[in-house]
Amino acid sequence: MENYDVIIIGAGPAGLTAGLYCGRARLKTLILEKATSGGQAATTDDIENYPGFPGGVGGFELTEKMKAQAVEFGADLREITPVSSIEADGDTRIVKTGDEAFAAKTIIIASGSEAGTLGVPGEAEFRGRGVSYCATCDGAFYRDKVVAVIGGGNSAVEEAMFLTKFASKVYIVHRRDELRADKVLQERAAINDKIEIVWESHLKKILGNGKVEEIVVENKNTHARTDIQVDGVFFYIGTVPNTVFCEGVIEMDVRDYIITDERLQTNVPGVFAAGDCRANLLKQVAVAVGEGALAAVEVDRYIEEM
Ligand code: NAP
């Protein structure tokens, strides 16, 4: 089994920042990523609230630079099959994937989160045929078409704005009479002619013949149902943490976010968590970067004390 000072699970902003700091501390560092690096941030068209980039920065561009910087300082970044479990054996921490195992003195879990699903009829059936969870990836397929975005948070409104670059019309279907998104985004959505918000409504089903053709929404007060013709449905109803591999080992809250102390250490000594997978108060790239840095410093301190 290969031995490292630290194994970082996840190569989003938290994991890549931790990788940069661990590399600069001259720790033997392995970053494991189950998909392509960059995490959710990499699939964000434009990030406006990460400091240092007036006018915004592309999520892919930003995370590619984070990756280059982590690798520049010696982190070994591997895109592999998903981590299936982690174990503690004395002073050794073990990370298992489907077919491999890696050992280290410490682990930083920076596995992030992914789009939640609603489970309405038609959602699974039309996935990839009109149902999407990534506007940046699929938006260009909807040039001059009509799409619906489900949700009212920052992601829903930001991605609805992005979709107006292609689509002729974008409905935002939101369950309340007020958006959750930041005020600046609300203001922009309100003056965008292509966006229409369907307030206080629930998506009930998605219909079509081989591909999405229509959604049925229900007003939560009147229970009146309306059919809306759309070519695509984008879900932004919140995220779920990528922490299945932690079950039974790492303490988590009721929503499966990892609980840590203020030094970002979990209930297992030598295992730390950072970024969106952690039970923190704010899911932002700036926060993930800060937590990645802190986790790396704590790892260094932990190894020194060993
Ligand atoms: P979010 O902030 O949790 O918003 C989820 C939205 O989906 C809410 O409007 C929620 O409605 C709605 N929703 C949840 N469950 C639903 C259901 N079962 N049926 C219908 N609607 C449902 O999630 P997010 O927008 O994906 O963002 C995740 C985190 O990343 C947040 O902390 C967010 O601030 C952050 N983020 C930040 C930025 C940025 O700063 N630029 C960009 C993207 C994401 P309610 O409002 O009624 O609860």
GROMACS .gro file of C-alpha atoms and ligand atoms in nm:
model
  354
    1MET     CA    1   0.000   0.000   0.000
    2GLU     CA    2   0.131   0.345  -0.088
    3ASN     CA    3   0.206   0.568   0.214
    4TYR     CA    4   0.149   0.942   0.236
    5ASP     CA    5   0.160   1.214   0.499
    6VAL     CA    6  -0.186   1.327   0.393
    7ILE     CA    7  -0.459   1.206   0.161
    8ILE     CA    8  -0.704   1.471   0.049
    9ILE     CA    9  -1.038   1.335  -0.072
   10GLY     CA   10  -1.181   1.572  -0.332
   11ALA     CA   11  -1.025   1.823  -0.570
   12GLY     CA   12  -1.265   2.115  -0.544
   13PRO     CA   13  -1.159   2.454  -0.403
   14ALA     CA   14  -1.119   2.315  -0.047
   15GLY     CA   15  -0.917   2.009  -0.151
   16LEU     CA   16  -0.698   2.195  -0.398
   17THR     CA   17  -0.620   2.470  -0.145
   18ALA     CA   18  -0.538   2.205   0.115
   19GLY     CA   19  -0.315   2.040  -0.147
   20LEU     CA   20  -0.134   2.367  -0.215
   21TYR     CA   21  -0.070   2.430   0.157
   22CYS     CA   22   0.033   2.069   0.228
   23GLY     CA   23   0.267   2.077  -0.072
   24ARG     CA   24   0.428   2.398   0.052
   25ALA     CA   25   0.468   2.235   0.395
   26ARG     CA   26   0.662   1.961   0.211
   27LEU     CA   27   0.415   1.693   0.314
   28LYS     CA   28   0.383   1.392   0.087
   29THR     CA   29   0.037   1.471  -0.046
   30LEU     CA   30  -0.212   1.268  -0.248
   31ILE     CA   31  -0.535   1.424  -0.377
   32LEU     CA   32  -0.803   1.175  -0.488
   33GLU     CA   33  -1.083   1.294  -0.715
   34LYS     CA   34  -1.371   1.076  -0.836
   35ALA     CA   35  -1.473   1.300  -1.125
   36THR     CA   36  -1.285   1.582  -1.293
   37SER     CA   37  -1.113   1.831  -1.065
   38GLY     CA   38  -1.267   2.160  -0.970
   39GLY     CA   39  -1.581   2.037  -0.798
   40GLN     CA   40  -1.910   2.221  -0.830
   41ALA     CA   41  -1.723   2.550  -0.876
   42ALA     CA   42  -1.581   2.423  -1.205
   43THR     CA   43  -1.932   2.388  -1.346
   44THR     CA   44  -2.023   2.745  -1.252
   45ASP     CA   45  -2.018   2.981  -1.547
   46ASP     CA   46  -1.919   3.297  -1.362
   47ILE     CA   47  -1.809   3.345  -1.001
   48GLU     CA   48  -1.856   3.704  -0.893
   49ASN     CA   49  -1.791   3.684  -0.520
   50TYR     CA   50  -1.445   3.530  -0.507
   51PRO     CA   51  -1.208   3.815  -0.413
   52GLY     CA   52  -0.943   3.930  -0.655
   53PHE     CA   53  -1.149   3.907  -0.974
   54PRO     CA   54  -1.343   4.226  -1.040
   55GLY     CA   55  -1.593   4.148  -1.313
   56GLY     CA   56  -1.601   3.782  -1.207
   57VAL     CA   57  -1.406   3.476  -1.310
   58GLY     CA   58  -1.510   3.156  -1.486
   59GLY     CA   59  -1.542   2.867  -1.238
   60PHE     CA   60  -1.351   2.631  -1.464
   61GLU     CA   61  -1.072   2.883  -1.519
   62LEU     CA   62  -1.040   2.953  -1.146
   63THR     CA   63  -1.029   2.588  -1.039
   64GLU     CA   64  -0.785   2.495  -1.318
   65LYS     CA   65  -0.549   2.756  -1.173
   66MET     CA   66  -0.600   2.616  -0.821
   67LYS     CA   67  -0.519   2.270  -0.956
   68ALA     CA   68  -0.203   2.391  -1.133
   69GLN     CA   69  -0.087   2.563  -0.814
   70ALA     CA   70  -0.142   2.253  -0.596
   71VAL     CA   71   0.044   2.034  -0.846
   72GLU     CA   72   0.323   2.295  -0.879
   73PHE     CA   73   0.399   2.250  -0.509
   74GLY     CA   74   0.414   1.873  -0.532
   75ALA     CA   75   0.065   1.738  -0.467
   76ASP     CA   76   0.000   1.412  -0.651
   77LEU     CA   77  -0.349   1.451  -0.803
   78ARG     CA   78  -0.525   1.138  -0.926
   79GLU     CA   79  -0.865   1.104  -1.084
   80ILE     CA   80  -0.982   0.761  -0.966
   81THR     CA   81  -1.283   0.548  -0.884
   82PRO     CA   82  -1.481   0.695  -0.592
   83VAL     CA   83  -1.358   0.647  -0.237
   84SER     CA   84  -1.563   0.368  -0.082
   85SER     CA   85  -1.446   0.383   0.281
   86ILE     CA   86  -1.195   0.525   0.524
   87GLU     CA   87  -1.050   0.343   0.824
   88ALA     CA   88  -0.828   0.413   1.123
   89ASP     CA   89  -0.570   0.151   1.219
   90GLY     CA   90  -0.352   0.274   1.504
   91ASP     CA   91  -0.166   0.579   1.372
   92THR     CA   92  -0.242   0.485   1.012
   93ARG     CA   93  -0.540   0.622   0.821
   94ILE     CA   94  -0.653   0.414   0.523
   95VAL     CA   95  -0.853   0.528   0.222
   96LYS     CA   96  -1.010   0.258   0.005
   97THR     CA   97  -1.148   0.300  -0.344
   98GLY     CA   98  -1.322   0.024  -0.536
   99ASP     CA   99  -0.995  -0.146  -0.625
  100GLU     CA  100  -0.712   0.029  -0.442
  101ALA     CA  101  -0.608   0.126  -0.089
  102PHE     CA  102  -0.386   0.414   0.020
  103ALA     CA  103  -0.234   0.478   0.363
  104ALA     CA  104  -0.147   0.807   0.529
  105LYS     CA  105  -0.083   0.968   0.865
  106THR     CA  106  -0.378   1.201   0.807
  107ILE     CA  107  -0.682   1.255   0.586
  108ILE     CA  108  -0.858   1.573   0.479
  109ILE     CA  109  -1.212   1.507   0.356
  110ALA     CA  110  -1.300   1.776   0.104
  111SER     CA  111  -1.551   1.576  -0.096
  112GLY     CA  112  -1.799   1.860  -0.143
  113SER     CA  113  -2.161   1.818  -0.233
  114GLU     CA  114  -2.371   1.755  -0.540
  115ALA     CA  115  -2.707   1.856  -0.678
  116GLY     CA  116  -3.009   1.722  -0.494
  117THR     CA  117  -3.292   1.548  -0.676
  118LEU     CA  118  -3.663   1.612  -0.624
  119GLY     CA  119  -3.795   1.269  -0.720
  120VAL     CA  120  -4.099   1.391  -0.917
  121PRO     CA  121  -4.243   1.171  -1.192
  122GLY     CA  122  -4.043   1.213  -1.512
  123GLU     CA  123  -3.728   1.345  -1.340
  124ALA     CA  124  -3.534   1.019  -1.358
  125GLU     CA  125  -3.694   0.911  -1.686
  126PHE     CA  126  -3.589   1.226  -1.874
  127ARG     CA  127  -3.247   1.271  -1.711
  128GLY     CA  128  -3.010   1.354  -1.997
  129ARG     CA  129  -3.310   1.401  -2.229
  130GLY     CA  130  -3.419   1.740  -2.108
  131VAL     CA  131  -3.362   1.703  -1.734
  132SER     CA  132  -3.030   1.848  -1.621
  133TYR     CA  133  -2.849   1.950  -1.304
  134CYS     CA  134  -2.581   2.160  -1.477
  135ALA     CA  135  -2.669   2.464  -1.686
  136THR     CA  136  -2.303   2.531  -1.767
  137CYS     CA  137  -2.269   2.181  -1.911
  138ASP     CA  138  -2.600   2.161  -2.100
  139GLY     CA  139  -2.724   2.518  -2.148
  140ALA     CA  140  -2.598   2.552  -2.505
  141PHE     CA  141  -2.834   2.273  -2.617
  142TYR     CA  142  -3.127   2.505  -2.548
  143ARG     CA  143  -3.062   2.785  -2.799
  144ASP     CA  144  -3.396   2.956  -2.876
  145LYS     CA  145  -3.578   2.701  -2.660
  146VAL     CA  146  -3.784   2.732  -2.344
  147VAL     CA  147  -3.655   2.595  -2.014
  148ALA     CA  148  -3.761   2.583  -1.651
  149VAL     CA  149  -3.533   2.615  -1.350
  150ILE     CA  150  -3.659   2.462  -1.027
  151GLY     CA  151  -3.553   2.636  -0.702
  152GLY     CA  152  -3.505   2.989  -0.572
  153GLY     CA  153  -3.153   2.991  -0.425
  154ASN     CA  154  -2.830   3.142  -0.557
  155SER     CA  155  -2.768   2.850  -0.790
  156ALA     CA  156  -3.118   2.859  -0.940
  157VAL     CA  157  -3.109   3.231  -1.011
  158GLU     CA  158  -2.747   3.243  -1.128
  159GLU     CA  159  -2.798   2.951  -1.361
  160ALA     CA  160  -3.131   3.089  -1.486
  161MET     CA  161  -2.945   3.408  -1.579
  162PHE     CA  162  -2.682   3.199  -1.755
  163LEU     CA  163  -2.949   3.007  -1.946
  164THR     CA  164  -3.093   3.331  -2.086
  165LYS     CA  165  -2.780   3.350  -2.302
  166PHE     CA  166  -2.925   3.064  -2.504
  167ALA     CA  167  -3.292   3.007  -2.425
  168SER     CA  168  -3.570   3.229  -2.553
  169LYS     CA  169  -3.750   3.202  -2.219
  170VAL     CA  170  -3.659   3.079  -1.871
  171TYR     CA  171  -3.921   3.003  -1.608
  172ILE     CA  172  -3.805   2.989  -1.247
  173VAL     CA  173  -4.045   2.769  -1.051
  174HIS     CA  174  -4.015   2.854  -0.682
  175ARG     CA  175  -4.218   2.724  -0.391
  176ARG     CA  176  -4.233   3.053  -0.196
  177ASP     CA  177  -4.324   3.416  -0.272
  178GLU     CA  178  -3.966   3.535  -0.216
  179LEU     CA  179  -3.638   3.411  -0.360
  180ARG     CA  180  -3.366   3.281  -0.132
  181ALA     CA  181  -3.094   3.409  -0.368
  182ASP     CA  182  -2.877   3.711  -0.278
  183LYS     CA  183  -3.048   4.047  -0.334
  184VAL     CA  184  -2.814   4.143  -0.618
  185LEU     CA  185  -2.922   3.833  -0.809
  186GLN     CA  186  -3.289   3.896  -0.735
  187GLU     CA  187  -3.256   4.246  -0.879
  188ARG     CA  188  -3.096   4.116  -1.196
  189ALA     CA  189  -3.356   3.844  -1.244
  190ALA     CA  190  -3.636   4.096  -1.198
  191ILE     CA  191  -3.518   4.310  -1.490
  192ASN     CA  192  -3.433   4.023  -1.723
  193ASP     CA  193  -3.707   4.010  -1.990
  194LYS     CA  194  -3.645   3.642  -2.060
  195ILE     CA  195  -3.708   3.533  -1.700
  196GLU     CA  196  -4.055   3.469  -1.562
  197ILE     CA  197  -4.090   3.353  -1.204
  198VAL     CA  198  -4.369   3.108  -1.127
  199TRP     CA  199  -4.423   3.192  -0.761
  200GLU     CA  200  -4.549   2.969  -0.481
  201SER     CA  201  -4.559   2.666  -0.702
  202HIS     CA  202  -4.444   2.308  -0.686
  203LEU     CA  203  -4.329   2.103  -0.981
  204LYS     CA  204  -4.559   1.800  -0.989
  205LYS     CA  205  -4.443   1.611  -1.298
  206ILE     CA  206  -4.246   1.624  -1.619
  207LEU     CA  207  -4.408   1.494  -1.936
  208GLY     CA  208  -4.281   1.419  -2.283
  209ASN     CA  209  -4.234   1.167  -2.554
  210GLY     CA  210  -3.873   1.052  -2.547
  211LYS     CA  211  -3.769   1.402  -2.434
  212VAL     CA  212  -3.907   1.674  -2.209
  213GLU     CA  213  -4.205   1.858  -2.358
  214GLU     CA  214  -4.405   1.987  -2.065
  215ILE     CA  215  -4.407   2.041  -1.691
  216VAL     CA  216  -4.705   2.048  -1.460
  217VAL     CA  217  -4.684   2.292  -1.170
  218GLU     CA  218  -4.928   2.338  -0.885
  219ASN     CA  219  -4.994   2.661  -0.699
  220LYS     CA  220  -4.951   2.586  -0.332
  221ASN     CA  221  -5.240   2.814  -0.224
  222THR     CA  222  -5.507   2.745  -0.485
  223HIS     CA  223  -5.385   2.396  -0.583
  224ALA     CA  224  -5.457   2.498  -0.943
  225ARG     CA  225  -5.241   2.306  -1.187
  226THR     CA  226  -5.080   2.467  -1.491
  227ASP     CA  227  -4.911   2.297  -1.785
  228ILE     CA  228  -4.608   2.480  -1.917
  229GLN     CA  229  -4.445   2.380  -2.246
  230VAL     CA  230  -4.069   2.354  -2.198
  231ASP     CA  231  -3.780   2.181  -2.371
  232GLY     CA  232  -3.565   2.144  -2.061
  233VAL     CA  233  -3.582   2.139  -1.681
  234PHE     CA  234  -3.283   2.236  -1.465
  235PHE     CA  235  -3.292   2.138  -1.098
  236TYR     CA  236  -3.133   2.365  -0.839
  237ILE     CA  237  -3.312   2.267  -0.519
  238GLY     CA  238  -3.004   2.250  -0.300
  239THR     CA  239  -2.722   2.008  -0.254
  240VAL     CA  240  -2.642   1.686  -0.071
  241PRO     CA  241  -2.296   1.616   0.073
  242ASN     CA  242  -2.070   1.349  -0.080
  243THR     CA  243  -2.011   1.167   0.247
  244VAL     CA  244  -2.152   0.815   0.196
  245PHE     CA  245  -1.803   0.667   0.244
  246CYS     CA  246  -1.787   0.825   0.592
  247GLU     CA  247  -2.083   0.631   0.728
  248GLY     CA  248  -2.016   0.446   1.051
  249VAL     CA  249  -1.674   0.607   1.098
  250ILE     CA  250  -1.707   0.985   1.085
  251GLU     CA  251  -1.961   1.173   1.292
  252MET     CA  252  -2.216   1.359   1.078
  253ASP     CA  253  -2.525   1.570   1.138
  254VAL     CA  254  -2.881   1.470   1.044
  255ARG     CA  255  -2.824   1.586   0.685
  256ASP     CA  256  -2.496   1.389   0.655
  257TYR     CA  257  -2.265   1.691   0.673
  258ILE     CA  258  -1.943   1.619   0.863
  259ILE     CA  259  -1.912   1.754   1.215
  260THR     CA  260  -1.570   1.890   1.318
  261ASP     CA  261  -1.419   2.093   1.599
  262GLU     CA  262  -1.296   2.447   1.536
  263ARG     CA  263  -0.966   2.308   1.407
  264LEU     CA  264  -1.167   2.112   1.148
  265GLN     CA  265  -1.079   1.777   1.307
  266THR     CA  266  -1.351   1.511   1.299
  267ASN     CA  267  -1.426   1.260   1.575
  268VAL     CA  268  -1.137   1.048   1.437
  269PRO     CA  269  -0.796   1.197   1.530
  270GLY     CA  270  -0.594   1.284   1.221
  271VAL     CA  271  -0.902   1.302   0.999
  272PHE     CA  272  -1.008   1.655   0.909
  273ALA     CA  273  -1.287   1.796   0.691
  274ALA     CA  274  -1.311   2.117   0.488
  275GLY     CA  275  -1.551   2.292   0.252
  276ASP     CA  276  -1.903   2.207   0.142
  277CYS     CA  277  -1.906   1.853   0.289
  278ARG     CA  278  -1.861   2.002   0.637
  279ALA     CA  279  -2.145   2.118   0.861
  280ASN     CA  280  -2.048   2.484   0.820
  281LEU     CA  281  -2.270   2.789   0.791
  282LEU     CA  282  -2.182   2.910   0.443
  283LYS     CA  283  -2.124   2.719   0.120
  284GLN     CA  284  -1.900   2.947  -0.084
  285VAL     CA  285  -1.574   2.910  -0.275
  286ALA     CA  286  -1.414   3.170  -0.045
  287VAL     CA  287  -1.512   2.966   0.262
  288ALA     CA  288  -1.398   2.637   0.108
  289VAL     CA  289  -1.060   2.790   0.026
  290GLY     CA  290  -1.019   2.920   0.383
  291GLU     CA  291  -1.115   2.586   0.535
  292GLY     CA  292  -0.881   2.400   0.299
  293ALA     CA  293  -0.593   2.619   0.418
  294LEU     CA  294  -0.683   2.572   0.785
  295ALA     CA  295  -0.719   2.194   0.752
  296ALA     CA  296  -0.376   2.174   0.589
  297VAL     CA  297  -0.212   2.375   0.868
  298GLU     CA  298  -0.382   2.154   1.128
  299VAL     CA  299  -0.261   1.842   0.945
  300ASP     CA  300   0.094   1.976   0.955
  301ARG     CA  301   0.060   2.049   1.326
  302TYR     CA  302  -0.087   1.702   1.393
  303ILE     CA  303   0.201   1.529   1.213
  304GLU     CA  304   0.458   1.743   1.400
  305GLU     CA  305   0.298   1.637   1.729
  306MET     CA  306   0.300   1.270   1.625
  307NAP     P1  307  -3.002   2.651  -0.157
  307NAP     O1  308  -2.944   2.783  -0.124
  307NAP     O2  309  -3.021   2.551  -0.048
  307NAP     O3  310  -3.141   2.678  -0.230
  307NAP     C1  311  -3.222   2.572  -0.269
  307NAP     C2  312  -3.351   2.627  -0.328
  307NAP     O4  313  -3.432   2.519  -0.368
  307NAP     C3  314  -3.431   2.711  -0.228
  307NAP     O5  315  -3.489   2.821  -0.290
  307NAP     C4  316  -3.536   2.611  -0.181
  307NAP     O6  317  -3.659   2.673  -0.150
  307NAP     C5  318  -3.556   2.525  -0.302
  307NAP     N1  319  -3.595   2.390  -0.264
  307NAP     C6  320  -3.536   2.308  -0.176
  307NAP     N2  321  -3.602   2.191  -0.166
  307NAP     C7  322  -3.707   2.202  -0.251
  307NAP     C8  323  -3.813   2.116  -0.283
  307NAP     N3  324  -3.824   1.994  -0.227
  307NAP     N4  325  -3.904   2.160  -0.372
  307NAP     C9  326  -3.894   2.283  -0.428
  307NAP     N5  327  -3.796   2.368  -0.401
  307NAP    C10  328  -3.703   2.328  -0.313
  307NAP     O7  329  -2.915   2.571  -0.268
  307NAP     P2  330  -2.823   2.624  -0.387
  307NAP     O8  331  -2.881   2.743  -0.454
  307NAP     O9  332  -2.789   2.504  -0.467
  307NAP    O10  333  -2.692   2.669  -0.312
  307NAP    C11  334  -2.620   2.579  -0.227
  307NAP    C12  335  -2.524   2.662  -0.143
  307NAP    O11  336  -2.424   2.719  -0.229
  307NAP    C13  337  -2.594   2.779  -0.074
  307NAP    O12  338  -2.533   2.798   0.049
  307NAP    C14  339  -2.566   2.895  -0.167
  307NAP    O13  340  -2.567   3.022  -0.105
  307NAP    C15  341  -2.428   2.860  -0.219
  307NAP     N6  342  -2.408   2.921  -0.351
  307NAP    C16  343  -2.358   3.045  -0.354
  307NAP    C17  344  -2.341   3.108  -0.474
  307NAP    C18  345  -2.289   3.248  -0.474
  307NAP    O14  346  -2.259   3.301  -0.369
  307NAP     N7  347  -2.276   3.313  -0.586
  307NAP    C19  348  -2.375   3.046  -0.593
  307NAP    C20  349  -2.428   2.918  -0.587
  307NAP    C21  350  -2.445   2.855  -0.464
  307NAP     P3  351  -3.673   2.767  -0.019
  307NAP    O15  352  -3.607   2.897  -0.053
  307NAP    O16  353  -3.821   2.778  -0.002
  307NAP    O17  354  -3.607   2.692   0.093
   0.00000   0.00000   0.00000
